Short mmCIF file of C-alpha atoms in Angstrom, two decimals:
data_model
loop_
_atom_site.label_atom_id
_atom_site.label_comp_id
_atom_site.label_asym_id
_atom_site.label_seq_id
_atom_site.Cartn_x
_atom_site.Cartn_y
_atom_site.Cartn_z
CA UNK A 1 -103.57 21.68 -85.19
CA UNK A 2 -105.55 23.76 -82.18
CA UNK A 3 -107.27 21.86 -79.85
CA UNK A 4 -111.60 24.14 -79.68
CA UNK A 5 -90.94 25.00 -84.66
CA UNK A 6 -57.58 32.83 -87.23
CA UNK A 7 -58.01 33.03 -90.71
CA UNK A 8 -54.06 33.66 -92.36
CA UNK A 9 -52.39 34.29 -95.66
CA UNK A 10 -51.11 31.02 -96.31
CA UNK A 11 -47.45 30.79 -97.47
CA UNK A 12 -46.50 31.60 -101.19
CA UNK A 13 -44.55 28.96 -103.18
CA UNK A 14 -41.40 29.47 -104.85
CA UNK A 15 -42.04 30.12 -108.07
CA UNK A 16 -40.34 27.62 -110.26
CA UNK A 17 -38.71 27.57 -113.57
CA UNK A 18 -40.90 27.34 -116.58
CA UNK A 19 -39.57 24.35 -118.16
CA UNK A 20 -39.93 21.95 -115.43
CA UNK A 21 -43.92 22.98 -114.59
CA UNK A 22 -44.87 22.58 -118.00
CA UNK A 23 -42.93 19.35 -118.18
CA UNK A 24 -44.42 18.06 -115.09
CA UNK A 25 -48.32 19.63 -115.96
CA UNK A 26 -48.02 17.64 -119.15
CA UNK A 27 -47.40 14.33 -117.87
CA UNK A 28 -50.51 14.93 -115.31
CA UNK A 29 -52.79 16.30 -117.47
CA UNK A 30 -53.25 12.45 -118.91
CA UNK A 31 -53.31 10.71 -115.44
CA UNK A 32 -55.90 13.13 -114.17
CA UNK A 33 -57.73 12.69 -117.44
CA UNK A 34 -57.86 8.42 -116.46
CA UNK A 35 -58.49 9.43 -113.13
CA UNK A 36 -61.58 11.61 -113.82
CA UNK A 37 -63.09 8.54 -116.13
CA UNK A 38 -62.55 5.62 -113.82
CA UNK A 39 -64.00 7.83 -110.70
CA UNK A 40 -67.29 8.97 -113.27
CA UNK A 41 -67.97 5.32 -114.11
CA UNK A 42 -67.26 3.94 -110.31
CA UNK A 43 -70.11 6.96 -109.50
CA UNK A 44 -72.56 6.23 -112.29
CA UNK A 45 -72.47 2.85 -111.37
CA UNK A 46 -73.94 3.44 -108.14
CA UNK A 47 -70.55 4.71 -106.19
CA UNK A 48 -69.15 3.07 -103.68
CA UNK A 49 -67.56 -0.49 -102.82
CA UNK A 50 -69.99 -3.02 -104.23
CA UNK A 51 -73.09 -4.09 -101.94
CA UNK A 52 -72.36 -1.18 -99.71
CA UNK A 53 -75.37 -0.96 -97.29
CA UNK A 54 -77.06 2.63 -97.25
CA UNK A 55 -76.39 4.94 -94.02
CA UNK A 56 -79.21 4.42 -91.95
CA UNK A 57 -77.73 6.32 -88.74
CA UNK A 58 -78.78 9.61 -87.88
CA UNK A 59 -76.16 11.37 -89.12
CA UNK A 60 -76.36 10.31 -92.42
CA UNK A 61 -79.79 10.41 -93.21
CA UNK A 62 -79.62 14.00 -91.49
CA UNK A 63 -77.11 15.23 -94.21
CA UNK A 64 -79.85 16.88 -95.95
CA UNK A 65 -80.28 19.88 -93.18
CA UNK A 66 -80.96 23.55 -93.54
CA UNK A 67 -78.44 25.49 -95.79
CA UNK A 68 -76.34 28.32 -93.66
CA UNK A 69 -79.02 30.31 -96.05
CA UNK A 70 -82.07 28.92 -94.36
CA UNK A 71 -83.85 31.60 -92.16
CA UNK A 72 -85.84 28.90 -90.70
CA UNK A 73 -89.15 29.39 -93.07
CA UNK A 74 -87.95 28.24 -96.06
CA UNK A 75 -88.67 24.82 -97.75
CA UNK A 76 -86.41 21.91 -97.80
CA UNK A 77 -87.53 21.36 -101.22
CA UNK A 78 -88.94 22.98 -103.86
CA UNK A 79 -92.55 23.76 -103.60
CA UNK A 80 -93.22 22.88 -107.54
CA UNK A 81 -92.23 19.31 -106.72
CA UNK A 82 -95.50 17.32 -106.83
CA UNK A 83 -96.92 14.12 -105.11
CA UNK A 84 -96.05 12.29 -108.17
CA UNK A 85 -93.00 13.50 -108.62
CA UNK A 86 -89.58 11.75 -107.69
CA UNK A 87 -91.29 9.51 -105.12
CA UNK A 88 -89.32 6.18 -106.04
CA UNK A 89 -86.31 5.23 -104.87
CA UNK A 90 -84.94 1.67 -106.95
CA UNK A 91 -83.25 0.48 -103.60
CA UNK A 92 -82.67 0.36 -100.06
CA UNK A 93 -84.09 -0.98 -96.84
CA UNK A 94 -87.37 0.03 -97.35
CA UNK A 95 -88.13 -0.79 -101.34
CA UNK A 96 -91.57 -1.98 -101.50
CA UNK A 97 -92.93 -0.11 -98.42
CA UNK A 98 -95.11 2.70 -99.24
CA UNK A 99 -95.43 5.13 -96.80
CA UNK A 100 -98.24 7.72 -96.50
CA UNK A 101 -97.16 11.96 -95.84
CA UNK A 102 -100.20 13.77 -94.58
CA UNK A 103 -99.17 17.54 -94.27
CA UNK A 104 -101.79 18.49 -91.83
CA UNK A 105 -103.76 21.57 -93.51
CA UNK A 106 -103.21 23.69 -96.54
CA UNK A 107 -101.32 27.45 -96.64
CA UNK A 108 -104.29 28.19 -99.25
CA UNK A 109 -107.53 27.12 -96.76
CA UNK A 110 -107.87 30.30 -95.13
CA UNK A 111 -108.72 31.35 -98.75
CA UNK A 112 -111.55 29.01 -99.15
CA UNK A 113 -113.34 29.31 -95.80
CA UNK A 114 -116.78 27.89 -97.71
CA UNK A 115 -114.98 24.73 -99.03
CA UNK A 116 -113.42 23.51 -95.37
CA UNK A 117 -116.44 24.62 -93.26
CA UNK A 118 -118.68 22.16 -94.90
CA UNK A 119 -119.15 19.12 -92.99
CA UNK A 120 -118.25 15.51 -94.28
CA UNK A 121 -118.62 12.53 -92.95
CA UNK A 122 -115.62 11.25 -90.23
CA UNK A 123 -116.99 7.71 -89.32
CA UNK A 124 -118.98 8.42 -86.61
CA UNK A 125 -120.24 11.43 -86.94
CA UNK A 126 -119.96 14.55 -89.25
CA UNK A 127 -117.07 17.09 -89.15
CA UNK A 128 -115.48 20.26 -90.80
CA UNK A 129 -113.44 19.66 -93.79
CA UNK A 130 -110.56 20.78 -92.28
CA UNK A 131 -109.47 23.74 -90.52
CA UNK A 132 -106.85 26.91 -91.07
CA UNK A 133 -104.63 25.39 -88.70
CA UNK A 134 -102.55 27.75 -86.11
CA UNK A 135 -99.46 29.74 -86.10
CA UNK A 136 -97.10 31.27 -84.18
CA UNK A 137 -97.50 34.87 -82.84
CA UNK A 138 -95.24 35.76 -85.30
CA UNK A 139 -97.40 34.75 -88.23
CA UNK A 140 -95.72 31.52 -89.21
CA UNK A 141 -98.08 28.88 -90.32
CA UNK A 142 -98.89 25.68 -89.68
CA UNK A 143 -99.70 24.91 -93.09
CA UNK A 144 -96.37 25.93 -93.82
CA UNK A 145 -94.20 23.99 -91.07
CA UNK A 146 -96.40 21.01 -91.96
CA UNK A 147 -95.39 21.44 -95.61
CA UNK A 148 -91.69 21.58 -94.80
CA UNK A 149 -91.24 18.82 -92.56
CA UNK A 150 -93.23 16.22 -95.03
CA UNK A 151 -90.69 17.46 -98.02
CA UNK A 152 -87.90 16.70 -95.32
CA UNK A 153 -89.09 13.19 -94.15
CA UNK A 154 -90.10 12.23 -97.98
CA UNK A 155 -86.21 13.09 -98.85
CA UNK A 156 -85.16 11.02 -96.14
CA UNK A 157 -87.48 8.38 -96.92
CA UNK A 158 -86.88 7.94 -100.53
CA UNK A 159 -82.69 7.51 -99.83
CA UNK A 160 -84.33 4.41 -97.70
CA UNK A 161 -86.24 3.25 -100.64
CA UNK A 162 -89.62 3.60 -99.73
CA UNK A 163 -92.39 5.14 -102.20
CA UNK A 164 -93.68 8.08 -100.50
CA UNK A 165 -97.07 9.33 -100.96
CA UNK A 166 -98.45 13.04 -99.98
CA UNK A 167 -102.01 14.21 -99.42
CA UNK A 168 -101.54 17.28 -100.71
CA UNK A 169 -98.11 19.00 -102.00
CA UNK A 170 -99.45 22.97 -101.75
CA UNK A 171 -100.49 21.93 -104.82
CA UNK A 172 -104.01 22.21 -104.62
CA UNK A 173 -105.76 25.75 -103.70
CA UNK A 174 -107.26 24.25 -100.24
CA UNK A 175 -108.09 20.90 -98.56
CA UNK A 176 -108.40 18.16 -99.29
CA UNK A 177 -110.64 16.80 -96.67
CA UNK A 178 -110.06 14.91 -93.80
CA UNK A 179 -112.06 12.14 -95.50
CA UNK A 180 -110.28 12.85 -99.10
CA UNK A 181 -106.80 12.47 -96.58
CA UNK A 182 -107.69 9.36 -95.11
CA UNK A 183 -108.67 7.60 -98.31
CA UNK A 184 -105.82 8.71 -99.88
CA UNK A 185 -103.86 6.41 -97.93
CA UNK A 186 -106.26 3.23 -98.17
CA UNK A 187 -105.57 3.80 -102.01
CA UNK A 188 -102.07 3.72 -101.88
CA UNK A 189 -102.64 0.92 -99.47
CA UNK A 190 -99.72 2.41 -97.55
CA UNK A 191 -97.65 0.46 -94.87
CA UNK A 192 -97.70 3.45 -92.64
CA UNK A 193 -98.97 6.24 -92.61
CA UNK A 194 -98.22 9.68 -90.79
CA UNK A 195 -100.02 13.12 -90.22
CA UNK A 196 -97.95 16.14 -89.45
CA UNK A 197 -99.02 18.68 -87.38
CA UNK A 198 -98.08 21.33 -84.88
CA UNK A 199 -100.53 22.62 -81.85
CA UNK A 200 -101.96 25.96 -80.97
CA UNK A 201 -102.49 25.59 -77.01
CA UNK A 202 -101.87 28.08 -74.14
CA UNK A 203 -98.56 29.60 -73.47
CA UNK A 204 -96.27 27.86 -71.35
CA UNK A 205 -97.95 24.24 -72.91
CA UNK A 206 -94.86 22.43 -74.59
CA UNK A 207 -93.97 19.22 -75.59
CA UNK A 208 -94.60 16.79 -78.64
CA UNK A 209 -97.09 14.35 -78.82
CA UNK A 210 -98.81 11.37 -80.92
CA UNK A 211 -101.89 10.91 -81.44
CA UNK A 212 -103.15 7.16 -82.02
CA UNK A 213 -106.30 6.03 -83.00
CA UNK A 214 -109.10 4.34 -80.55
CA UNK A 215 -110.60 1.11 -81.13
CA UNK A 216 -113.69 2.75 -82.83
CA UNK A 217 -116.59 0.97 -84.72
CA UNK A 218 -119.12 3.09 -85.40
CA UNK A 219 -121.00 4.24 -88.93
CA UNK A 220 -118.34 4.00 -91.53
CA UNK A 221 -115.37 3.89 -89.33
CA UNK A 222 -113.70 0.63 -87.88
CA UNK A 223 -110.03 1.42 -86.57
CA UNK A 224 -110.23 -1.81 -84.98
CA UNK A 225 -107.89 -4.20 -87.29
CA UNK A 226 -105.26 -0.95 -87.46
CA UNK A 227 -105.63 -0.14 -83.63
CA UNK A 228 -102.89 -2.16 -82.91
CA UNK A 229 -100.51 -1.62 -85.31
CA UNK A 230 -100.81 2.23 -85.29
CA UNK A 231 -100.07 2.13 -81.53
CA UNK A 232 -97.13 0.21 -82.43
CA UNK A 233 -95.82 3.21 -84.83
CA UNK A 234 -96.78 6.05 -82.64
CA UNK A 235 -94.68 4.34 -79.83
CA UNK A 236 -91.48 4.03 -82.27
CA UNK A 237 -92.04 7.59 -83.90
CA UNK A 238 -92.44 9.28 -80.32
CA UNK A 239 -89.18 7.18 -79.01
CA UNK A 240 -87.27 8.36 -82.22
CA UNK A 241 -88.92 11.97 -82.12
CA UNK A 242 -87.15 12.71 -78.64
CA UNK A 243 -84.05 11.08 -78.85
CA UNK A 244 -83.25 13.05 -82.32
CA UNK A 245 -84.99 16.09 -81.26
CA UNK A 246 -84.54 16.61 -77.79
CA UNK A 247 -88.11 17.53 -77.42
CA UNK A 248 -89.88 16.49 -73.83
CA UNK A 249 -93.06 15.10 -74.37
CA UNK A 250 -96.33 17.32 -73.92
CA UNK A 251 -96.61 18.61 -70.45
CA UNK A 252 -100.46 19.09 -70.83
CA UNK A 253 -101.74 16.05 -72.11
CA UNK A 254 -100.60 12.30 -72.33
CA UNK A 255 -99.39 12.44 -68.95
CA UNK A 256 -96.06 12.76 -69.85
CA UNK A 257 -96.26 9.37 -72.28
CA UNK A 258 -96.26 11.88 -75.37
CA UNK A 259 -99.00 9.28 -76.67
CA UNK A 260 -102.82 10.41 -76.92
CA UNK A 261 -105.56 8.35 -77.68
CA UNK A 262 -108.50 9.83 -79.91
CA UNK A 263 -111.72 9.18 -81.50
CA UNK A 264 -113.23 12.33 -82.88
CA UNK A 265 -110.49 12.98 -85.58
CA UNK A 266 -111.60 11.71 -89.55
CA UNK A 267 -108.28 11.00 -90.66
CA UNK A 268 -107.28 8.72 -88.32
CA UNK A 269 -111.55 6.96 -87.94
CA UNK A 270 -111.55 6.17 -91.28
CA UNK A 271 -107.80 4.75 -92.37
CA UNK A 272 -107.65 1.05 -93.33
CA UNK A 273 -103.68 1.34 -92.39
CA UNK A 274 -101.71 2.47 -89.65
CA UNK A 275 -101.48 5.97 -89.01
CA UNK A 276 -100.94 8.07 -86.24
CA UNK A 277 -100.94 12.17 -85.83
CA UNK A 278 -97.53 14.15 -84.37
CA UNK A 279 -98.57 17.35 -82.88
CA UNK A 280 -94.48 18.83 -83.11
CA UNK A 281 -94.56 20.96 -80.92
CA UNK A 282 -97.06 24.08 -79.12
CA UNK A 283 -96.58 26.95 -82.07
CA UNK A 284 -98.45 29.32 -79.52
CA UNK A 285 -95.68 28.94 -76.99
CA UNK A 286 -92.74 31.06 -77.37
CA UNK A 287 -89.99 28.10 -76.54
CA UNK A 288 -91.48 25.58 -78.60
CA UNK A 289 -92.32 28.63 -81.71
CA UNK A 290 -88.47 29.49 -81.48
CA UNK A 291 -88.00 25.29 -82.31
CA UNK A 292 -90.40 25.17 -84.62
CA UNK A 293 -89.46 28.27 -86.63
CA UNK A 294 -85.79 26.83 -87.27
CA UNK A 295 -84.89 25.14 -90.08
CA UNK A 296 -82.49 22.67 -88.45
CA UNK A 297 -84.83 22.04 -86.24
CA UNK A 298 -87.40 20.97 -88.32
CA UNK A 299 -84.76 18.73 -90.06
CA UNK A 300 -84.16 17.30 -86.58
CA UNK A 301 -87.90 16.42 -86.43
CA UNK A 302 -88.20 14.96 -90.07
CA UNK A 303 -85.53 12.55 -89.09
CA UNK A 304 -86.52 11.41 -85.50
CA UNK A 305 -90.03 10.71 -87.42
CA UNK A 306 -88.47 8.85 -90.15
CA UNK A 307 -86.24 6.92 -87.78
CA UNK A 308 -89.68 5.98 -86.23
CA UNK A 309 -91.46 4.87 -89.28
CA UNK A 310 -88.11 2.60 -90.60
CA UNK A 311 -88.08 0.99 -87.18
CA UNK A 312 -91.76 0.00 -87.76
CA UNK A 313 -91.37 -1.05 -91.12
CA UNK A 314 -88.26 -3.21 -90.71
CA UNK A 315 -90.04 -4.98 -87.42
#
């Protein structure tokens, strides 16, 4: 979002005799046999010692990063995997909490310039639909970071428990808009709620940052009872976001807090639940772009944003 990521032969055995390794591969073909069907029903029981806590460290909610195969554009997870799709897990830490994924854009809007130029209402006043979005020089696009970070953080989520919710999948030929976004995640009456995005500022302008919502009651929009809590969230995500990622927080606004406070955006004006924004980085800079652009990067940033949003919900 624009304000105006020494290998050796190993050594042969001696070949035995013939009798003695068919002898011995007949009495192990039935103890492998048990074997096999003791370890299946230990695994489709759930696996594991019984009561076993899930991983919640880093490391093992990060074991879904980038294959070797990833060239740093590519999906986590399969684009034909919808909202509805999958988005239950039956336990963990956070079963019961719903959490709202707002991919920030669409990779079809620049299609359908008509559609998110008109203007709907944002609370206070009346705005575009929603926008293009940026990208780096190279040509990758927001839209599409956006779209592989959520399908990250919703993977992580779900092994946590939580039903995750998205806006919009790539699903959908454009939008929706920023209103459409917003109410989506009143409807779903979501414990928290997140919007993924990644700048387009002015070379040499890096740095994270998370946008929280101002105490704003005007027209249709009162952020007032959710003021609060979203600042509470945005503080835990942008904690999370630098210890996993290593990120510094924006050098050109926040003041070096890596927390901005805004009232003009629709999504965040007209939530009922927390939310907050996470600009990931500055996709116009050539540092951050080289971040942003990298698949293990981006699995770096799903994870310090989920760490965020399970600190919030477990209190």
């Amino acid at each position: 979002m624009s304000y105006a990521g020494p290998d050796f032969e190993p050594p042969q055995p001696r070949r035995p005799r013939r009798r003695p390794l068919t002898l011995g591969v007949a009495a192990l073909v039935p103890a492998a046999l048990v074997g096999w069907l003791v370890y299946t029903a230990v695994a489709d029981a759930g696996g594991g010692s019984a009561g076993a806590a899930p991983a919640t460290n880093s490391s093992a909610l990060g074991s879904a990063a980038a294959s070797p195969a990833d060239d740093g554009k590519q999906p986590a997870v399969s684009p034909a995997q919808t909202p509805t799709a999958a988005t239950k897990s039956a336990t963990g830490p956070l079963k019961g909490k719903v959490v709202l994924i707002d991919p920030g854009h669409n990779p079809g809007n620049f299609r359908h310039t008509t559609e998110i130029n008109r203007k709907v209402n944002i609370g206070t006043n009346r705005k575009e639909c929603d926008t293009t979005g940026t990208s780096t020089n190279s040509g990758y696009t927001e839209a599409r970071f956006t779209l592989d970070v959520a399908r990250r953080l919703r993977t992580i989520l779900q092994r946590q428990g939580a039903t995750v919710k998205f806006t919009q999948d790539g699903d959908r030929p454009w939008g929706p808009c920023v209103d459409e976004r917003a109410r989506i995640g009143n409807e779903a009456h979501a414990d928290a709620a997140i919007s993924i995005h990644a700048d387009g500022s002015a070379q040499g302008d890096r740095g994270y940052h998370v946008i929280l919502p101002a105490s704003v009651h005007k027209g249709a929009a009162d952020t007032r009872p959710i003021a609060a809590p979203s600042r509470e969230l945005g503080e835990r995500i942008a904690g999370s976001f630098v210890r996993v990622t290593g990120s510094a927080p924006s050098n050109y606004v926040g003041n070096g807090t890596g927390l901005v406070v805004r009232s003009d955006l629709g999504g965040l004006n007209l939530s009922t639940v927390p939310k907050v924004f996470i600009e990931c980085g500055n996709m116009r800079d050539s540092k951050d772009a080289a971040l942003l652009t990298s698949g293990a990067w981006r699995q770096k940033a799903a994870q310090g944003i989920s760490e965020g949003i399970v600190s919030f919900l477990r209190g």
